[in-house]
C-alpha positions as a Python dict, from the first residue, in 0.01 Angstrom:
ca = {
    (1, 'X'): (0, 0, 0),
    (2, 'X'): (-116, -311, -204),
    (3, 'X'): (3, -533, 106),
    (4, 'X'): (-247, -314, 335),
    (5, 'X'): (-500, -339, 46),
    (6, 'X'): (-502, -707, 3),
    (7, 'X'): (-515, -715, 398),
    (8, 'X'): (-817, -563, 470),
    (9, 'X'): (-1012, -813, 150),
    (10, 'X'): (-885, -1080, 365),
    (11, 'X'): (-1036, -915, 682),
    (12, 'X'): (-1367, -855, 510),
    (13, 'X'): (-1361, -1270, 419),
    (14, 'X'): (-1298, -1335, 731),
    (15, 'X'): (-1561, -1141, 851),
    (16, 'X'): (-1810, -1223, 668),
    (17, 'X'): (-1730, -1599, 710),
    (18, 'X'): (-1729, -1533, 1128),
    (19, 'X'): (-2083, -1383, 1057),
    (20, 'X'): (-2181, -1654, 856),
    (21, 'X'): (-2070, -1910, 1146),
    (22, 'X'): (-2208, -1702, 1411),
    (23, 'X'): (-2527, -1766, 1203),
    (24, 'X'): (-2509, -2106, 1157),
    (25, 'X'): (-2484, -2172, 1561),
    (26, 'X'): (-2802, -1957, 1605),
    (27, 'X'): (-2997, -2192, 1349),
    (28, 'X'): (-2843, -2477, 1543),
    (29, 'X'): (-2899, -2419, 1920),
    (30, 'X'): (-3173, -2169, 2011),
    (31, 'X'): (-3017, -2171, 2348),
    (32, 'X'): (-2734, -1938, 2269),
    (33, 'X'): (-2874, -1602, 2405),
    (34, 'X'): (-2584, -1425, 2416),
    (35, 'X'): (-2491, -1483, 2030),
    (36, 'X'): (-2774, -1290, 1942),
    (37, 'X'): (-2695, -923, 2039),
    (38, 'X'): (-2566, -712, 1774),
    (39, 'X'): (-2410, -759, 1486),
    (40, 'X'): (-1981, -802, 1589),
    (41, 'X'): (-1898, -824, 1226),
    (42, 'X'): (-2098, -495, 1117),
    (43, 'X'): (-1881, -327, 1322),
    (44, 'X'): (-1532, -488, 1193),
    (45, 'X'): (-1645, -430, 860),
    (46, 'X'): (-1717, -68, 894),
    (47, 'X'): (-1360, -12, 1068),
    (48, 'X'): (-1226, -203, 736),
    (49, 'X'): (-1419, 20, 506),
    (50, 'X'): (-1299, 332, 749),
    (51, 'X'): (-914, 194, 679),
    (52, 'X'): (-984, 131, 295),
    (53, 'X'): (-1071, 527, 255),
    (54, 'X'): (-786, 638, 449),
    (55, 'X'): (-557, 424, 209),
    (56, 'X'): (-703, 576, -58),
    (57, 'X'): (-668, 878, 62),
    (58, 'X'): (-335, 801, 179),
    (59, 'X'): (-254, 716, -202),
    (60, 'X'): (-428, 992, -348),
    (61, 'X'): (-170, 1249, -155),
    (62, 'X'): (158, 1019, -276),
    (63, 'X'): (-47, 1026, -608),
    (64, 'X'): (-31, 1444, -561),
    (65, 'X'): (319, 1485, -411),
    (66, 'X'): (474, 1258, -638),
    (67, 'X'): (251, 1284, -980),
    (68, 'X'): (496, 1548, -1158),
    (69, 'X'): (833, 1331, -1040),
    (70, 'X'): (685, 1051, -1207),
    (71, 'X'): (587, 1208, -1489),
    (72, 'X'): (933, 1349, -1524),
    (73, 'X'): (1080, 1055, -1467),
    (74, 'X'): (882, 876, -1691),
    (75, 'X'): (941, 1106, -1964),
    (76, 'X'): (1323, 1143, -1864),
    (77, 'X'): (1369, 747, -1892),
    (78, 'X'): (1189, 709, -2216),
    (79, 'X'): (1376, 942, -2385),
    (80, 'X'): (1711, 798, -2218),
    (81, 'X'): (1601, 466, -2315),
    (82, 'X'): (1517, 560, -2680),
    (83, 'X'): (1851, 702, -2726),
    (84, 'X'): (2060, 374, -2610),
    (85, 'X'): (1887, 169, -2864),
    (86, 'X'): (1935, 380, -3139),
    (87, 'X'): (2322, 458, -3057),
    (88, 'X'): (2354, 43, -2948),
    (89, 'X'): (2205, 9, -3324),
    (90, 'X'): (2437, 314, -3426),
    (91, 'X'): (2761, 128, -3318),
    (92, 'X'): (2673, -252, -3325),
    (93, 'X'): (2942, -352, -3539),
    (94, 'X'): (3217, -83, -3409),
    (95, 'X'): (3239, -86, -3023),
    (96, 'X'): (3220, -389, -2838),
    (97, 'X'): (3282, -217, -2540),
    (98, 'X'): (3055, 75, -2567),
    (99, 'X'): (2788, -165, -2666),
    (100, 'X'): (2817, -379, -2299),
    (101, 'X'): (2790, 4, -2125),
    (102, 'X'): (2500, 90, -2322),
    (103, 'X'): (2308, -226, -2244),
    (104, 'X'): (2335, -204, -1929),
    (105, 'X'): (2220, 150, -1900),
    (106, 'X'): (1889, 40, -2095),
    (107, 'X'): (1845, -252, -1864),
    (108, 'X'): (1883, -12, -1583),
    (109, 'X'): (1618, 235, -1731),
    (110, 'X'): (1376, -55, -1814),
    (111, 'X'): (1404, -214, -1461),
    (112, 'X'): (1313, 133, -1348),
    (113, 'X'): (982, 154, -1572),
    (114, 'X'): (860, -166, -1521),
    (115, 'X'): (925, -159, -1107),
    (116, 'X'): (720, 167, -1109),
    (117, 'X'): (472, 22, -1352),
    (118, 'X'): (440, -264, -1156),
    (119, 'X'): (452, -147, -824),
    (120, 'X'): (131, 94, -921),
    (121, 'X'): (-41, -137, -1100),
    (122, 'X'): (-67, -367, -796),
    (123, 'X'): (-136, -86, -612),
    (124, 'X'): (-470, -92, -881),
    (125, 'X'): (-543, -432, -862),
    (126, 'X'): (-530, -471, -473),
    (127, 'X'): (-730, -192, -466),
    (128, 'X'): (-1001, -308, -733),
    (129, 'X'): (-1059, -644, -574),
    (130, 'X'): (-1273, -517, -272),
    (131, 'X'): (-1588, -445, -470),
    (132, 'X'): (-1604, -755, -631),
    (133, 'X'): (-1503, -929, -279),
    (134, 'X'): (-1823, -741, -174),
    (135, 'X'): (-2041, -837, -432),
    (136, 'X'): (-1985, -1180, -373),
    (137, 'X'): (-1982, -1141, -42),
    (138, 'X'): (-2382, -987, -45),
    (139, 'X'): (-2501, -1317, -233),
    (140, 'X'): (-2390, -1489, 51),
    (141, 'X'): (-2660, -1639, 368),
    (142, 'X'): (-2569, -1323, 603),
    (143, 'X'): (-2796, -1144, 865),
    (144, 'X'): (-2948, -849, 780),
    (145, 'X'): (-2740, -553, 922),
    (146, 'X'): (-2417, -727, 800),
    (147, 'X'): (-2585, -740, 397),
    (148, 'X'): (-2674, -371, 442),
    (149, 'X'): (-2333, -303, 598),
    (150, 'X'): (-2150, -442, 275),
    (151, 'X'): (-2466, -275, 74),
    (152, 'X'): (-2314, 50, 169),
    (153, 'X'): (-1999, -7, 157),
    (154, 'X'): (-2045, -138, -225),
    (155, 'X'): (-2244, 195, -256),
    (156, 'X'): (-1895, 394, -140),
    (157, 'X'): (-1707, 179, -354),
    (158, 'X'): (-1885, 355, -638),
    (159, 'X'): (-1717, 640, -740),
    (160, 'X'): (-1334, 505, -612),
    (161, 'X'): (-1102, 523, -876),
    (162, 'X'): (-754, 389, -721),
    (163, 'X'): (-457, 443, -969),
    (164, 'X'): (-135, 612, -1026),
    (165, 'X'): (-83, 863, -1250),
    (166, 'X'): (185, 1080, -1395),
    (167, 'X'): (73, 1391, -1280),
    (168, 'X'): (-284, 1354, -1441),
    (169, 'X'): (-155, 1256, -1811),
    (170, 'X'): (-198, 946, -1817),
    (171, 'X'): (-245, 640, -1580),
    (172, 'X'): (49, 421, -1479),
    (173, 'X'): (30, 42, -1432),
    (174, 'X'): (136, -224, -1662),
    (175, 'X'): (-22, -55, -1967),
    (176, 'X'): (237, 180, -1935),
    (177, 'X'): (497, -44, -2046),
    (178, 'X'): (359, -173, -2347),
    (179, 'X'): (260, 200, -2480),
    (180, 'X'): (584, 262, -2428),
    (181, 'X'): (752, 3, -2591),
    (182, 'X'): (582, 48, -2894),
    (183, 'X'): (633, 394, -2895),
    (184, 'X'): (1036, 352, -2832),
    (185, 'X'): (988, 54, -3148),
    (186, 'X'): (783, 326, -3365),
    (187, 'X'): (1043, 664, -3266),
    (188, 'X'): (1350, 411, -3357),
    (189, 'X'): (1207, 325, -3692),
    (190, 'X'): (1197, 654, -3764),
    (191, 'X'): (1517, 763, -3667),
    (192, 'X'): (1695, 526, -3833),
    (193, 'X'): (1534, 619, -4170),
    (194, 'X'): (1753, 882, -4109),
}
């Protein structure tokens, strides 16, 4: 999803920057008639805008069909993961051989956390970059139907909110992995008190 994300800012660049060109020749040679009828790029950048909603949408159904896995997963791993350190602290000095097993089943659980964590916080990112794309995109020497295209479209942007979350509890992206790290430092303190 961040691929298609990223795809369509380019597309809106580009056709903003055709629009912009398009411009240009008119300023240029008054003798291009045919450049002048309707706007090409008002179009393109609705269809874009069209796309970007049904991605959203697209992720907002993953986001429902998959919220309480992750969460469960999330909370599963955590757990898991808080466990191997303290019994890797437990037998440090005892079993060499446990110790190699146990690190690499919290390397495992960590690669999981911070793939998912990444992999939705790109999601995020990709997402996020089309309104400022847009804003700097309106400052720009466009016609007029093309500026009130992107005007709208900034205006839909509004009240999109594109992020991952565990099944509403809390947002996952790369956040996530600091909170939790701290939280696995903070549990193993007290545990070992014990």
């Amino acid at each position: 999803m961040a691929k298609r994300f990223k795809l369509i800012n380019v597309r809106i660049r580009v056709a903003v920057i055709s629009e912009r060109l398009r411009q240009s020749i008119l300023r240029q040679d008054t003798h291009n008639v045919h450049l002048r009828h309707g706007c090409s790029s008002c179009k393109e950048v609705k269809t874009l805008m069209s796309a970007y909603h049904l991605l959203c949408d697209a992720m907002n159904q993953a986001n429902a069909f998959y919220g309480n896995l992750l969460l469960a997963s999330i909370f599963f791993t955590f757990i898991d993961i808080t466990e191997s350190i303290y019994f890797l602290l437990l037998f440090f000095h005892k079993e060499e051989n446990a110790l190699f097993h146990i690190g690499a089943f919290i390397f495992s659980d960590a690669s999981f956390l911070v793939l998912v964590a990444l992999s939705s916080s790109g999601v995020s990112e990709a997402a996020g970059e089309t309104a400022p794309l847009i804003r700097k995109q309106i400052n720009m020497e466009l016609s007029s139907d093309l500026r009130e295209q992107l005007k709208s479209s900034l205006l839909q942007l509004l009240n999109k909110r594109v992020e991952f979350s565990a099944a509403g509890f809390f947002q996952i992206n790369k956040q996530t992995i600091t909170s939790m790290a701290a939280a696995v430092t903070t549990y193993l303190v007290i545990m070992i008190q014990f």
